[in-house]
PDB file of C-alpha atoms and ligand atoms in Angstrom:
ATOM      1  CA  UNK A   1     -18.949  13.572 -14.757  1.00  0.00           C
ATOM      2  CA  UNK A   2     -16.111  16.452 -14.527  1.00  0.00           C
ATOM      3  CA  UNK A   3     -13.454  17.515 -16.976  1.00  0.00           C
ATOM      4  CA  UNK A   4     -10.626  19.669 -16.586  1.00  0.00           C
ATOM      5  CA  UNK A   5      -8.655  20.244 -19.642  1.00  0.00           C
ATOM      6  CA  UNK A   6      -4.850  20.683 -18.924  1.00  0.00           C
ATOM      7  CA  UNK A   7      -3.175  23.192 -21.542  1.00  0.00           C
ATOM      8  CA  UNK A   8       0.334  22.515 -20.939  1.00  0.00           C
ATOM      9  CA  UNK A   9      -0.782  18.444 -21.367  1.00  0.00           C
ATOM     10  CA  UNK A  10      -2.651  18.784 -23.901  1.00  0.00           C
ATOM     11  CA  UNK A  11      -5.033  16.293 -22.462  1.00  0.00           C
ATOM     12  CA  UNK A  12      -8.733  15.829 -20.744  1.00  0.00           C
ATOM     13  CA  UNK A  13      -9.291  14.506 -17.232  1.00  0.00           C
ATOM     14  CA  UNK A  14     -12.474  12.652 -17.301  1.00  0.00           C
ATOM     15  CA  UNK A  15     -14.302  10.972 -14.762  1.00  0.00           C
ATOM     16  CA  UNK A  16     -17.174   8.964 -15.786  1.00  0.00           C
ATOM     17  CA  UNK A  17     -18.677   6.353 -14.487  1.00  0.00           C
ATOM     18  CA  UNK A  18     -17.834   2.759 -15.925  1.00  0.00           C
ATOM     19  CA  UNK A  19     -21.401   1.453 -16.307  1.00  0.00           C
ATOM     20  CA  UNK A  20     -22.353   4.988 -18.207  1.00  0.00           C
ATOM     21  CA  UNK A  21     -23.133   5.319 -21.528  1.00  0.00           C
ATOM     22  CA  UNK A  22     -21.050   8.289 -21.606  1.00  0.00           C
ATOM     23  CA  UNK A  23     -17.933   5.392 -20.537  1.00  0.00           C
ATOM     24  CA  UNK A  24     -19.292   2.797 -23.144  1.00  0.00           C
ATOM     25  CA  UNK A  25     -18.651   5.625 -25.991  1.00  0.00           C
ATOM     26  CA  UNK A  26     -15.934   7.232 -25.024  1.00  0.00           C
ATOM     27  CA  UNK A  27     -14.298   3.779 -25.330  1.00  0.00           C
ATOM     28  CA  UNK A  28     -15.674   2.505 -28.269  1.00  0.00           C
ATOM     29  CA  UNK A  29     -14.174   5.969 -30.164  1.00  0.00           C
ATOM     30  CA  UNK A  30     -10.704   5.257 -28.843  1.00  0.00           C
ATOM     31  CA  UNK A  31     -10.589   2.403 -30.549  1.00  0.00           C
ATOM     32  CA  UNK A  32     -10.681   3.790 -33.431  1.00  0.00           C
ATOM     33  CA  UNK A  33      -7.381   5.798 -32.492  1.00  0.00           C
ATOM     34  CA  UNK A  34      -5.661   3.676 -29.507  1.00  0.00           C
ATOM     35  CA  UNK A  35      -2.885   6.288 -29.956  1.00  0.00           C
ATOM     36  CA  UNK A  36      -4.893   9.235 -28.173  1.00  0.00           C
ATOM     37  CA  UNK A  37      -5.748   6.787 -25.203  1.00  0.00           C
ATOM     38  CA  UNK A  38      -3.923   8.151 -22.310  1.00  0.00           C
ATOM     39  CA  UNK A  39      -1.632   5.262 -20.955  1.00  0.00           C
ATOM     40  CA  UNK A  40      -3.564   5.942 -17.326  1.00  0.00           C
ATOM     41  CA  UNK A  41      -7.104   5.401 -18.125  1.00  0.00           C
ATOM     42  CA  UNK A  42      -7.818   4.312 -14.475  1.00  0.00           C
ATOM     43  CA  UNK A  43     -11.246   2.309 -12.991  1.00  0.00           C
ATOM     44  CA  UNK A  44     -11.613   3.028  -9.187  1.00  0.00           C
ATOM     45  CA  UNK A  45     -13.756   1.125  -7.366  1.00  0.00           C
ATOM     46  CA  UNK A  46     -15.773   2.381  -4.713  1.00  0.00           C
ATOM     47  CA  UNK A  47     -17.147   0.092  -1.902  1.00  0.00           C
ATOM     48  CA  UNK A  48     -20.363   0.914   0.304  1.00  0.00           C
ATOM     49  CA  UNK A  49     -20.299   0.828   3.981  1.00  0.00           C
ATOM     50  CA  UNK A  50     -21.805  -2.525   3.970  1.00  0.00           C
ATOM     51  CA  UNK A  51     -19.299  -4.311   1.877  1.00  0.00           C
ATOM     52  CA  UNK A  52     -16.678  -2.757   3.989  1.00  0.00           C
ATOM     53  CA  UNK A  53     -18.558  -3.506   7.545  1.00  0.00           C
ATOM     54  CA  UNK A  54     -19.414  -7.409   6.892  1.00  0.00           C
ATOM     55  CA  UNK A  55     -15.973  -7.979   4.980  1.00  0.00           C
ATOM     56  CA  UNK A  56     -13.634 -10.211   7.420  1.00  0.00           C
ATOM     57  CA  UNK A  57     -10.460  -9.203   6.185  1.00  0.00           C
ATOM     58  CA  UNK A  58      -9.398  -5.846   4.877  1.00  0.00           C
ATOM     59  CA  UNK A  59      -6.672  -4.523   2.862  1.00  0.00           C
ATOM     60  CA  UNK A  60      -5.704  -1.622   4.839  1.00  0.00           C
ATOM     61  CA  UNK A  61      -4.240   1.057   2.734  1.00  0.00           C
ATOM     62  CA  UNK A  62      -2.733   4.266   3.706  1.00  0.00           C
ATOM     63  CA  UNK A  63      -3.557   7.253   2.187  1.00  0.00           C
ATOM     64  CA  UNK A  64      -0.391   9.734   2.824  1.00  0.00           C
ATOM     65  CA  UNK A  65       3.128   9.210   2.353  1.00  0.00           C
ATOM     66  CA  UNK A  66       4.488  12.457   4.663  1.00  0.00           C
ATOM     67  CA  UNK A  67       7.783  10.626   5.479  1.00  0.00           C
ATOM     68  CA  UNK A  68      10.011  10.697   3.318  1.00  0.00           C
ATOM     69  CA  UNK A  69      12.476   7.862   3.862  1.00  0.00           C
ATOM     70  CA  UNK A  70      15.147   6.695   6.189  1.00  0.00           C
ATOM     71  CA  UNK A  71      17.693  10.173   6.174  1.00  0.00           C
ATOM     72  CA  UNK A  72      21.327   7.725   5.642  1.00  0.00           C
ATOM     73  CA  UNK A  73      19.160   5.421   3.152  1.00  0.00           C
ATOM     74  CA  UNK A  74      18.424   8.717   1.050  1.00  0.00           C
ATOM     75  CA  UNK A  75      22.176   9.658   2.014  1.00  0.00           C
ATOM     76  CA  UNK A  76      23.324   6.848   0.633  1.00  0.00           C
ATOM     77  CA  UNK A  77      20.902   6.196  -2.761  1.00  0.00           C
ATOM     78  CA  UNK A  78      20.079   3.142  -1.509  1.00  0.00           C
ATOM     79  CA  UNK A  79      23.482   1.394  -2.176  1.00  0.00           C
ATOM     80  CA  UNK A  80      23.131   0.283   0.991  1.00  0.00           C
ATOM     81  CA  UNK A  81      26.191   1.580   2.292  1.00  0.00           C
ATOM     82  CA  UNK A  82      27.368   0.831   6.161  1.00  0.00           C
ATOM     83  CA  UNK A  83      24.670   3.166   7.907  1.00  0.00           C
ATOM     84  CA  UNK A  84      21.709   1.740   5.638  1.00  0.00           C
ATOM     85  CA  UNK A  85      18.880   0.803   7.527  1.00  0.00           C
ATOM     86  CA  UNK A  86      18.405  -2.565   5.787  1.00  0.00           C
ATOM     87  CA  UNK A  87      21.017  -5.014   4.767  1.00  0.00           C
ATOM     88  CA  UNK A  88      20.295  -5.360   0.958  1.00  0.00           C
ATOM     89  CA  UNK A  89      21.078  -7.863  -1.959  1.00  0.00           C
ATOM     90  CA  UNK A  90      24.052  -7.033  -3.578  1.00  0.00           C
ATOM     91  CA  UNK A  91      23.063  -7.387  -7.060  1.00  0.00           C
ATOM     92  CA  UNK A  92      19.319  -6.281  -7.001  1.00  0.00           C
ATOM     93  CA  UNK A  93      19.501  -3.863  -3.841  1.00  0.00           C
ATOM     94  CA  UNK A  94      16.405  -5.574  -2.720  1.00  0.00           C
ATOM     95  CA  UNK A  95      15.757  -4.871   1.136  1.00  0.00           C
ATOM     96  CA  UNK A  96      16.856  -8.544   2.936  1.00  0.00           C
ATOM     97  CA  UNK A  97      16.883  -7.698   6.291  1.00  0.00           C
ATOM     98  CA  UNK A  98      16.145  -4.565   8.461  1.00  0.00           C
ATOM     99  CA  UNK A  99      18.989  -3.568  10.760  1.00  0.00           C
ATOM    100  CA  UNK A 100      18.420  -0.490  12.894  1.00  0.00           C
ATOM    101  CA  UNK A 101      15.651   2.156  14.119  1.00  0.00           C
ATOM    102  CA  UNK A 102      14.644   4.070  11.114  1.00  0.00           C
ATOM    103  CA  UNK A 103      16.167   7.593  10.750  1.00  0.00           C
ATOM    104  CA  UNK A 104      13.769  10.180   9.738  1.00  0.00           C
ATOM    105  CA  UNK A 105      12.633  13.585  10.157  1.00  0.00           C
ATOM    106  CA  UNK A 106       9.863  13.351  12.326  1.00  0.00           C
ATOM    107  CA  UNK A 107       8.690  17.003  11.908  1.00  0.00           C
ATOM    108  CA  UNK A 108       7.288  15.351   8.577  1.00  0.00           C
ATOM    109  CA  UNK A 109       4.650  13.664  10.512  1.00  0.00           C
ATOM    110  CA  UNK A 110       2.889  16.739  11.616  1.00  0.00           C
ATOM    111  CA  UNK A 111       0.064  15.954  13.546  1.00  0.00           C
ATOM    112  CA  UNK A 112      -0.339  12.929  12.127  1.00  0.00           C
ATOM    113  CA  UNK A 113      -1.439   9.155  13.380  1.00  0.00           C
ATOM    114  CA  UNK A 114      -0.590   7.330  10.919  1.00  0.00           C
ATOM    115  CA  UNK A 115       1.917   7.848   7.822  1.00  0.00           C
ATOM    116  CA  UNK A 116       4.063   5.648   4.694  1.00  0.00           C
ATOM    117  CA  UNK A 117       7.415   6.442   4.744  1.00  0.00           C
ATOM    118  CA  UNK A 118       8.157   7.148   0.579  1.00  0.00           C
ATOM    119  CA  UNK A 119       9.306   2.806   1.122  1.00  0.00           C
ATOM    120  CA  UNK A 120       5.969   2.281   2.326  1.00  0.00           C
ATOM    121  CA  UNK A 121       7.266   1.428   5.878  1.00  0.00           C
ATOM    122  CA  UNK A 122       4.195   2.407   7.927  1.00  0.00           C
ATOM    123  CA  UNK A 123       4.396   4.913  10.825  1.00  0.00           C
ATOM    124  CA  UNK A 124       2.757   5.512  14.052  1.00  0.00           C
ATOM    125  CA  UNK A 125       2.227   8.662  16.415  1.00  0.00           C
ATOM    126  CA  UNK A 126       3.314   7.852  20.283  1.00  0.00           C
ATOM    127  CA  UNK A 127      -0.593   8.125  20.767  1.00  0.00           C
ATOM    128  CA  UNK A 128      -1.868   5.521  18.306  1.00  0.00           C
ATOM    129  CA  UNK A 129       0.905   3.589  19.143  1.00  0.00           C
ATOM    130  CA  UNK A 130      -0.253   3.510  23.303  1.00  0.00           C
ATOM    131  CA  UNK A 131      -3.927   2.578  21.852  1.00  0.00           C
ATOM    132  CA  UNK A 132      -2.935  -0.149  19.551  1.00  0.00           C
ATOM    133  CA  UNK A 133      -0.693  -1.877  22.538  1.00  0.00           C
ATOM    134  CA  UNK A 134      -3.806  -1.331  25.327  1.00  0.00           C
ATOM    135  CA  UNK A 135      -6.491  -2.349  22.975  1.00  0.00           C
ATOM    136  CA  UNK A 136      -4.818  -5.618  23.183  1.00  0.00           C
ATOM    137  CA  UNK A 137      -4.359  -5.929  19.284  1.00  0.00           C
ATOM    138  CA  UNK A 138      -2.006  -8.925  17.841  1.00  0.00           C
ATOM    139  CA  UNK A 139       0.305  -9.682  14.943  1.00  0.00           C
ATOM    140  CA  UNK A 140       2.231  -6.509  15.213  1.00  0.00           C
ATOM    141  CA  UNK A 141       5.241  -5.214  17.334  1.00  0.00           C
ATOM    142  CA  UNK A 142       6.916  -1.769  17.389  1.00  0.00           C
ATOM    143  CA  UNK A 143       9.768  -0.692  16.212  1.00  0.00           C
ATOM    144  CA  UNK A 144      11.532   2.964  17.550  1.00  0.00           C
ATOM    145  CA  UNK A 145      11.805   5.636  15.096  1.00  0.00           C
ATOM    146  CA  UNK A 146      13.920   8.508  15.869  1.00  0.00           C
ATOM    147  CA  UNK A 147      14.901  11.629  14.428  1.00  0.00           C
ATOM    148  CA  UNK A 148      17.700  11.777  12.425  1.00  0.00           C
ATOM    149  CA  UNK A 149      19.730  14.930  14.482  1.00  0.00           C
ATOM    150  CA  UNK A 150      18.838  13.172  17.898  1.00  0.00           C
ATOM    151  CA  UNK A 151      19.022   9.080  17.156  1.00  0.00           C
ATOM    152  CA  UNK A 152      18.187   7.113  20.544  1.00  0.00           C
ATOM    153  CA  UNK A 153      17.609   9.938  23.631  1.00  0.00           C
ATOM    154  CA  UNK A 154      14.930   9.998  25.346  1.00  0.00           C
ATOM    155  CA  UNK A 155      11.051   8.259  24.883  1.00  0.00           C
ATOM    156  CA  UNK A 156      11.378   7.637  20.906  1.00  0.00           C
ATOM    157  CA  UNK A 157       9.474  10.307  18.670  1.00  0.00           C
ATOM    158  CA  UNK A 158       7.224   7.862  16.500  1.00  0.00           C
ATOM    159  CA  UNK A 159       6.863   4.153  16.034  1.00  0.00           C
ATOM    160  CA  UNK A 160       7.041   2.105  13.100  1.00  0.00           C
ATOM    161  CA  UNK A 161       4.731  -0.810  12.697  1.00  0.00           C
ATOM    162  CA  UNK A 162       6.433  -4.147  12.293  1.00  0.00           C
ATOM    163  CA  UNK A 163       3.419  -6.288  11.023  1.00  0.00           C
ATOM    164  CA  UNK A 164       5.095 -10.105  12.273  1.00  0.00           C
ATOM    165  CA  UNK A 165       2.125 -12.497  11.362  1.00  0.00           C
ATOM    166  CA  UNK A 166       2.743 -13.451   7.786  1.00  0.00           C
ATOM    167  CA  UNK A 167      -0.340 -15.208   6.272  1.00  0.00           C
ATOM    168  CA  UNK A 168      -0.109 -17.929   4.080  1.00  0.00           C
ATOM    169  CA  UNK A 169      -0.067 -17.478   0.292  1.00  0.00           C
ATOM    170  CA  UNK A 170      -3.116 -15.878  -1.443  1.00  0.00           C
ATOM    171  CA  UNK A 171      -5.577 -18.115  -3.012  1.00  0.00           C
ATOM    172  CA  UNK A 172      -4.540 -17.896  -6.659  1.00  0.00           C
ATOM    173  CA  UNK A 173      -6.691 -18.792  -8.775  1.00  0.00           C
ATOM    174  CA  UNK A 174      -8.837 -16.529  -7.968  1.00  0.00           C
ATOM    175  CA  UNK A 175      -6.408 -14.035  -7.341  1.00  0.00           C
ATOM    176  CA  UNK A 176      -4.273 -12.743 -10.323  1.00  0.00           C
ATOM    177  CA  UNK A 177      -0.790 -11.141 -10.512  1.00  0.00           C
ATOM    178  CA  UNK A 178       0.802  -9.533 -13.060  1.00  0.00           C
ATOM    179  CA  UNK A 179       4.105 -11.293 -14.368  1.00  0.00           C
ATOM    180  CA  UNK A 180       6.763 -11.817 -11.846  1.00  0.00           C
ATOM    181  CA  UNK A 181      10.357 -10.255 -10.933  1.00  0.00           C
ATOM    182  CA  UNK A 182      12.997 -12.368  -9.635  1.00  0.00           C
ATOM    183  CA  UNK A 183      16.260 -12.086  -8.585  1.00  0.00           C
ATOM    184  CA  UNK A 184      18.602 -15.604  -9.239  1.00  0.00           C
ATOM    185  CA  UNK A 185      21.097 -14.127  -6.751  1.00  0.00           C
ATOM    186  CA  UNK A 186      18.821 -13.720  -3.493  1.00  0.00           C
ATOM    187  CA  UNK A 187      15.591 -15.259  -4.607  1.00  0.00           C
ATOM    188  CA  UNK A 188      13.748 -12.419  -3.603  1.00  0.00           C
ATOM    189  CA  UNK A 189      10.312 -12.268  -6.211  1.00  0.00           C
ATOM    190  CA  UNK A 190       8.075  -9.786  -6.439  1.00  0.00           C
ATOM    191  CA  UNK A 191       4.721  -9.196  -8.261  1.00  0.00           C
ATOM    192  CA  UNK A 192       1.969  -6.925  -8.581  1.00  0.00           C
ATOM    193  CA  UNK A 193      -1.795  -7.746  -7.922  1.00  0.00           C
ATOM    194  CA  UNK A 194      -3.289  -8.088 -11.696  1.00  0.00           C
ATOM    195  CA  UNK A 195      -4.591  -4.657 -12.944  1.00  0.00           C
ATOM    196  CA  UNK A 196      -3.657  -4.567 -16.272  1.00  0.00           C
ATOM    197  CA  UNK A 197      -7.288  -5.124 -18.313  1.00  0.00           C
ATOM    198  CA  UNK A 198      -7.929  -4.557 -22.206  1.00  0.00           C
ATOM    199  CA  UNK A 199     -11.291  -2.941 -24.009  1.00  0.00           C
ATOM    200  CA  UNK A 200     -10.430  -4.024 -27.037  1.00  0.00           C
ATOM    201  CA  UNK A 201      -7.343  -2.117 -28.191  1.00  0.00           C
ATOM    202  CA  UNK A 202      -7.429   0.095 -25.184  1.00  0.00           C
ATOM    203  CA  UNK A 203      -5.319  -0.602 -22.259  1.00  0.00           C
ATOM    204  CA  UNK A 204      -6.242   0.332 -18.823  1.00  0.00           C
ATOM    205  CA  UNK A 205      -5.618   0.107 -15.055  1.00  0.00           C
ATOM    206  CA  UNK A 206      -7.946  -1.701 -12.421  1.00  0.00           C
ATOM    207  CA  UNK A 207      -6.990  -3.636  -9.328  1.00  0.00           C
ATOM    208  CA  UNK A 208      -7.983  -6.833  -8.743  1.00  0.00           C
ATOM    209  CA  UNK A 209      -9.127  -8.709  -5.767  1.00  0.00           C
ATOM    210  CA  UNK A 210      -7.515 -10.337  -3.370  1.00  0.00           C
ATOM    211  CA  UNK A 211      -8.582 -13.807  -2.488  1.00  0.00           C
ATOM    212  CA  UNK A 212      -7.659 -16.475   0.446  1.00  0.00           C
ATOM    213  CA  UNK A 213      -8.472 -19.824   1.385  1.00  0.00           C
ATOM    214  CA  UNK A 214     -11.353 -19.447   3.990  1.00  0.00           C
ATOM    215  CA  UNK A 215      -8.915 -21.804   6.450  1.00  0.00           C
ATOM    216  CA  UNK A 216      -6.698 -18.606   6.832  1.00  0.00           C
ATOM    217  CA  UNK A 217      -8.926 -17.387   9.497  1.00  0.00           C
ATOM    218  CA  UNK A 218      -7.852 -19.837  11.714  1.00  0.00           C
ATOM    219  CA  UNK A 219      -4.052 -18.089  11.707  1.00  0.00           C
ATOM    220  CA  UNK A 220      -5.169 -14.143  11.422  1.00  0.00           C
ATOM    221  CA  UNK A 221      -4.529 -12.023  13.870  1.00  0.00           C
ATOM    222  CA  UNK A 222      -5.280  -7.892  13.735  1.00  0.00           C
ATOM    223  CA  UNK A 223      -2.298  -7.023  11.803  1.00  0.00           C
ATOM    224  CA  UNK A 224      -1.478  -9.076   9.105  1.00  0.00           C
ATOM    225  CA  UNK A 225       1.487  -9.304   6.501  1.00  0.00           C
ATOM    226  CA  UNK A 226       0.575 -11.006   3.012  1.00  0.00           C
ATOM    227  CA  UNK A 227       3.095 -13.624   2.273  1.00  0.00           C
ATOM    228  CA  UNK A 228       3.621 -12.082  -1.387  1.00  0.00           C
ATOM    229  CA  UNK A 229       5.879  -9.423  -1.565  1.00  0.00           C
ATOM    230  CA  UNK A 230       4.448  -6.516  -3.647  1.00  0.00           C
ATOM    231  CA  UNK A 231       6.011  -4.532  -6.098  1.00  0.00           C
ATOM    232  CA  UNK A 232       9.499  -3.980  -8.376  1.00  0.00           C
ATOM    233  CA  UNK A 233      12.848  -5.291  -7.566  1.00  0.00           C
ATOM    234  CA  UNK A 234      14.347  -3.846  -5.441  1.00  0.00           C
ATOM    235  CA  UNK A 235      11.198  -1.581  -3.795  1.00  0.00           C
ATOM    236  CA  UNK A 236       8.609  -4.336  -2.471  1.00  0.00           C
ATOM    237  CA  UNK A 237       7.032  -4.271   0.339  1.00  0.00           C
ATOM    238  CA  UNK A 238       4.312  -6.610   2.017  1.00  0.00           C
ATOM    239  CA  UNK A 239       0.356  -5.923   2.091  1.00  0.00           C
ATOM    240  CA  UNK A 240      -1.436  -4.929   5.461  1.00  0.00           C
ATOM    241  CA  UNK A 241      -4.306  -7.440   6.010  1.00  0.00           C
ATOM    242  CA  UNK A 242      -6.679  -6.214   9.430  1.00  0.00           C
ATOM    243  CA  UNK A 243      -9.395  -7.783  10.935  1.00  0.00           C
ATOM    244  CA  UNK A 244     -12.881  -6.215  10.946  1.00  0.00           C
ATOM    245  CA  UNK A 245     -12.421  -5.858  14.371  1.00  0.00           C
ATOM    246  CA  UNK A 246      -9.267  -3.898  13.617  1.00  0.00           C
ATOM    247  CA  UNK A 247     -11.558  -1.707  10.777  1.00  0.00           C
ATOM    248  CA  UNK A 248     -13.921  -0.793  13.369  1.00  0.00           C
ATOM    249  CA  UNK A 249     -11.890   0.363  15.988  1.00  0.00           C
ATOM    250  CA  UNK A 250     -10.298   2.485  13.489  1.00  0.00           C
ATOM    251  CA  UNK A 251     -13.362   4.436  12.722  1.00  0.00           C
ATOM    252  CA  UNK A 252     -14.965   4.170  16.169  1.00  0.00           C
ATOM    253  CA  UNK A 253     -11.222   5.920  17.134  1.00  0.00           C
ATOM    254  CA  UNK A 254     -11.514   8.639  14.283  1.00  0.00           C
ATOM    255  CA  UNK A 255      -8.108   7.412  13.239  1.00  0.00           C
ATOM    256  CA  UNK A 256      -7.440   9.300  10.090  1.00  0.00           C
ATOM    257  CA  UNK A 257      -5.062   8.413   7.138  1.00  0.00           C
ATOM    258  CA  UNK A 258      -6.204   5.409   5.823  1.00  0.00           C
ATOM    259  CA  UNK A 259      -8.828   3.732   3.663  1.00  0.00           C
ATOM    260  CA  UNK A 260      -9.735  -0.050   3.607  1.00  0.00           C
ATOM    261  CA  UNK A 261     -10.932  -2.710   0.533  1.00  0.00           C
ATOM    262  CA  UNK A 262     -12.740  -6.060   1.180  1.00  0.00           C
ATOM    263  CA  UNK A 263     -10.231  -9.385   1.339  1.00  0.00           C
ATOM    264  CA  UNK A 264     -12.860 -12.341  -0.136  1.00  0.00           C
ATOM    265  CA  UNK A 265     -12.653 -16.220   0.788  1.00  0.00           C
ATOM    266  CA  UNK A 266     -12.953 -19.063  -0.820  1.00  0.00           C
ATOM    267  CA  UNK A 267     -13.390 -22.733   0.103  1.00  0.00           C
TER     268      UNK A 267
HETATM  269 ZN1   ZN B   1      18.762  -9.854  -5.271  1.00  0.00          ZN
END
């Protein structure tokens, strides 16, 4: 257990472990005054090495966002304008359709393998890039990305991965969303993965799982999309799915800038 009390906040950071008695009674005296329950009481979970190592599917999650995002897109506000890199709905600016190499400054990257952009596009280094292609991995291809002063000369800077097998829908029941968003004009519909959970009067945030139909292994390939988009209208993007074959190689490769939860099946 730590605690760091913020002046300027006025508020505690605590970290406690959920099945603690310390937890138990630090939640029971909240309820007495939901009021001084911070709206981001937050449960983590933390998976051992064996859940993650005999887990078929993975969520793959990056864990920095150095890019920030497409230079005429931030230009432009998103209005989508006639140098956006995605053709968007007029009414909801949802992304429809992405129409040129993304624009960025590359000197964000560092010395990076592996980076979001701030729209959660994920980037490659030339060098992870190479290895994905000769390892012989599937369900991805890649996509240029250039810097914004010198678009298009010369062997492009980074590479964007374009995740192109879309699985199926995720089995739900089990798997729980929060309430949708919809747009009536392009149909585009976005949700959340259910992580709103009550104790009593308190309100706080943990992440659900994410369940498919065990059949789905007969369509997965390394890369994978999920079918739901994730997220607000207009900013969604799609989950990363990978293989345990994909998890490996990315810690037998040192690959940094990423961490991975278990994807469960059901008959
Ligand atoms: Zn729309």
């Amino acid at each position: 257990m730590g605690h760091l009390f913020h002046p300027d906040q006025r508020s505690y950071d605590l970290k406690l472990e959920v099945c603690s008695t310390a937890f138990h009674y630090v939640m029971e005296e909240l309820q007495k005054a939901p009021h001084l329950a911070s709206s981001w009481i937050r449960v983590e979970r933390i998976y051992t090495e064996r859940e993650l190592s005999s887990a078929p599917l993975l969520v793959l999650r990056l864990t920095n966002q150095a890019i920030e995002d497409d230079w005429y897109d931030l230009e432009d506000g998103y209005q989508g304008g006639p140098q956006a890199s995605h053709r968007r709905c007029a009414v909801c600016r949802a992304a429809l359709e992405q129409v040129r190499d993304l624009l960025v400054d590359v000197r964000k990257m560092g010395r990076r393998d592996l980076s979001l952009t701030y729209s959660f596009e994920v980037i490659l280094s030339p060098r992870l890039a190479r290895m994905l292609q000769e390892a012989g991995f599937t369900g991805f291809a890649l996509r240029p990305v250039w810097h914004y002063r010198r678009p298009h000369q010369g062997e492009p800077p980074l590479y964007q991965l374009v995740v192109t097998n879309v699985l199926p829908p995720m089995a739900s029941p089990p798997t729980e969303f929060e309430p949708e968003r919809r747009c009536e004009v392009c149909g585009t519909e976005t949700k959340f993965i259910k992580h709103t959970h009550w104790w009593g009067r308190i309100p706080y945030y943990e992440e659900t799982e994410i369940y498919y139909p065990k059949s789905v292994l007969e369509q997965v390939a390394d890369f994978n999309a999920t079918w739901e988009k994730i997220g607000e209208l207009p900013s969604w993007s799609r989950l990363v799915i990978i293989t345990q074959r994909m998890y490996r190689w990315l810690k037998e490769q040192r690959i940094r800038g990423w961490s991975a939860e278990p994807v469960y099946l059901v008959e």
